[in-house]
Amino acid sequence: MLVRLLSIGILSAATAVMALAPAKLTPYTEKDKPHSYDLQVKVDMQGQEVLYTAHLRETVTAKKADGSFSQKNEIVESYINMGGYDESQGTELATSHHGKNGLPTKVENEEPTVFHMRFMRLWAMSYPEGDVEVGSRWEVRYDHDADLGTPATKLSYEIVGKESVDGYECYKIKYEAHESESTQTAGGNGFHWIDIKSGLRVKSQGEMTNAPVQDQVFDMKYTSTLRKSKS
């Protein structure tokens, strides 16, 4: 169950895009052109470190006139390591739906729950209406949703500079996510590196505290890196 929920949350996390500054940010929505990532997640399970690794593939499948889009998310292969032994977790497929700002609005998988949406928000990428450049800041606030069961959440972003990552010239974007009105408040923070020319998310790195996984919470750290010239 832990691996399944991690997979859903990670697969459905929003994709990122940015153009030359100052310019407007818009989510990556180029159809039928997949891009892949190598993912590593370290989970603290009561003092024991569990390592989850996966090859992820994302493909935008549809885009609406209002800017919202749908995306196919695949786990091509995945493994979990406990006590020094790798165990294959197989493959998985999910479809996520995103608003025009790139944030996930719905995920279709075997057992989507309130925990999936909470998990996704801890490292999601969102985009403002206006133009941005280095130094720009913006935030998004979710109100408590009684129907969905999600707590109020605040997401904050700041473009802190430019960096070269694996040959890509990127904006480095700092993010923070904080829940409120929850018995076990979750949070997340880290960075997204966005290729200025192509708009692809080249790398993401961060950590989560009290990340919700069914009726349990875990602290975890993750790194997601774009696979160069791989499918």
Tab-separated table of C-alpha atoms in Angstrom, residues 34-135:
chain	number	residue	atom	x	y	z
A	34	PRO	CA	6.915	11.677	-23.601
A	35	HIS	CA	9.693	12.603	-21.232
A	36	SER	CA	11.160	10.384	-18.538
A	37	TYR	CA	12.613	10.779	-15.059
A	38	ASP	CA	14.734	8.819	-12.631
A	39	LEU	CA	13.207	9.053	-9.170
A	40	GLN	CA	14.661	8.269	-5.749
A	41	VAL	CA	12.658	8.538	-2.514
A	42	LYS	CA	14.091	7.884	0.957
A	43	VAL	CA	11.369	7.144	3.524
A	44	ASP	CA	11.947	7.145	7.286
A	45	MET	CA	9.869	4.300	8.712
A	46	GLN	CA	10.312	4.537	12.479
A	47	GLY	CA	14.050	4.993	12.183
A	48	GLN	CA	14.555	2.492	9.342
A	49	GLU	CA	15.358	3.953	5.926
A	50	VAL	CA	13.430	2.551	2.981
A	51	LEU	CA	14.664	3.466	-0.508
A	52	TYR	CA	12.222	3.596	-3.417
A	53	THR	CA	13.575	4.037	-6.966
A	54	ALA	CA	11.662	4.244	-10.229
A	55	HIS	CA	11.802	5.130	-13.914
A	56	LEU	CA	8.837	7.418	-14.639
A	57	ARG	CA	7.408	8.454	-18.014
A	58	GLU	CA	4.957	11.346	-18.527
A	59	THR	CA	2.967	12.076	-21.712
A	60	VAL	CA	0.451	14.879	-22.222
A	61	THR	CA	-2.572	13.315	-23.939
A	62	ALA	CA	-5.103	16.154	-24.182
A	63	LYS	CA	-5.343	19.927	-23.822
A	64	LYS	CA	-8.478	22.059	-23.539
A	65	ALA	CA	-9.062	25.601	-24.767
A	66	ASP	CA	-8.994	26.910	-21.188
A	67	GLY	CA	-5.420	25.636	-20.757
A	68	SER	CA	-6.224	22.616	-18.604
A	69	PHE	CA	-4.743	19.296	-19.702
A	70	SER	CA	-4.567	15.559	-19.058
A	71	GLN	CA	-1.435	13.482	-18.718
A	72	LYS	CA	-0.609	9.781	-18.849
A	73	ASN	CA	1.817	8.796	-16.100
A	74	GLU	CA	3.696	5.508	-16.199
A	75	ILE	CA	6.019	3.740	-13.822
A	76	VAL	CA	8.120	1.787	-16.304
A	77	GLU	CA	10.011	-0.034	-13.566
A	78	SER	CA	10.375	0.411	-9.803
A	79	TYR	CA	12.155	-1.100	-6.814
A	80	ILE	CA	12.035	-0.857	-3.044
A	81	ASN	CA	15.078	-1.527	-0.880
A	82	MET	CA	14.742	-2.545	2.763
A	83	GLY	CA	17.732	-3.915	4.628
A	84	GLY	CA	19.969	-3.855	1.565
A	85	TYR	CA	17.784	-5.974	-0.715
A	86	ASP	CA	16.056	-4.708	-3.872
A	87	GLU	CA	12.537	-5.944	-4.519
A	88	SER	CA	10.814	-5.212	-7.823
A	89	GLN	CA	7.524	-3.328	-7.533
A	90	GLY	CA	6.588	-3.715	-11.180
A	91	THR	CA	4.832	-1.170	-13.386
A	92	GLU	CA	1.872	1.159	-12.921
A	93	LEU	CA	-0.296	3.480	-14.996
A	94	ALA	CA	-2.341	6.510	-13.942
A	95	THR	CA	-4.003	9.492	-15.593
A	96	SER	CA	-3.845	12.918	-13.973
A	97	HIS	CA	-5.841	16.027	-14.835
A	98	HIS	CA	-4.371	19.508	-14.344
A	99	GLY	CA	-5.687	23.054	-14.290
A	100	LYS	CA	-4.243	25.791	-16.488
A	101	ASN	CA	-1.774	26.624	-13.703
A	102	GLY	CA	-0.417	23.066	-13.812
A	103	LEU	CA	-1.755	21.935	-10.446
A	104	PRO	CA	-3.373	18.483	-10.343
A	105	THR	CA	-7.156	18.519	-9.951
A	106	LYS	CA	-7.892	14.812	-10.216
A	107	VAL	CA	-6.069	11.493	-10.457
A	108	GLU	CA	-7.450	8.276	-11.932
A	109	ASN	CA	-5.979	5.101	-10.473
A	110	GLU	CA	-7.103	1.991	-8.643
A	111	GLU	CA	-7.859	3.564	-5.264
A	112	PRO	CA	-7.690	7.372	-5.327
A	113	THR	CA	-8.336	8.910	-1.888
A	114	VAL	CA	-7.944	12.169	-0.010
A	115	PHE	CA	-4.393	11.085	0.863
A	116	HIS	CA	-3.365	11.119	-2.815
A	117	MET	CA	-4.378	14.752	-3.313
A	118	ARG	CA	-2.719	15.812	-0.046
A	119	PHE	CA	0.483	14.022	-1.049
A	120	MET	CA	0.568	15.640	-4.494
A	121	ARG	CA	0.244	19.138	-3.066
A	122	LEU	CA	3.395	18.716	-0.971
A	123	TRP	CA	5.629	19.054	-4.051
A	124	ALA	CA	3.338	20.376	-6.789
A	125	MET	CA	4.341	23.155	-9.193
A	126	SER	CA	1.989	26.067	-9.913
A	127	TYR	CA	2.205	29.090	-12.197
A	128	PRO	CA	1.054	32.728	-11.788
A	129	GLU	CA	-1.069	34.720	-14.201
A	130	GLY	CA	1.512	37.424	-14.938
A	131	ASP	CA	5.081	37.535	-16.236
A	132	VAL	CA	7.967	36.385	-14.033
A	133	GLU	CA	11.744	36.687	-13.781
A	134	VAL	CA	14.495	35.946	-11.265
A	135	GLY	CA	13.264	37.228	-7.926
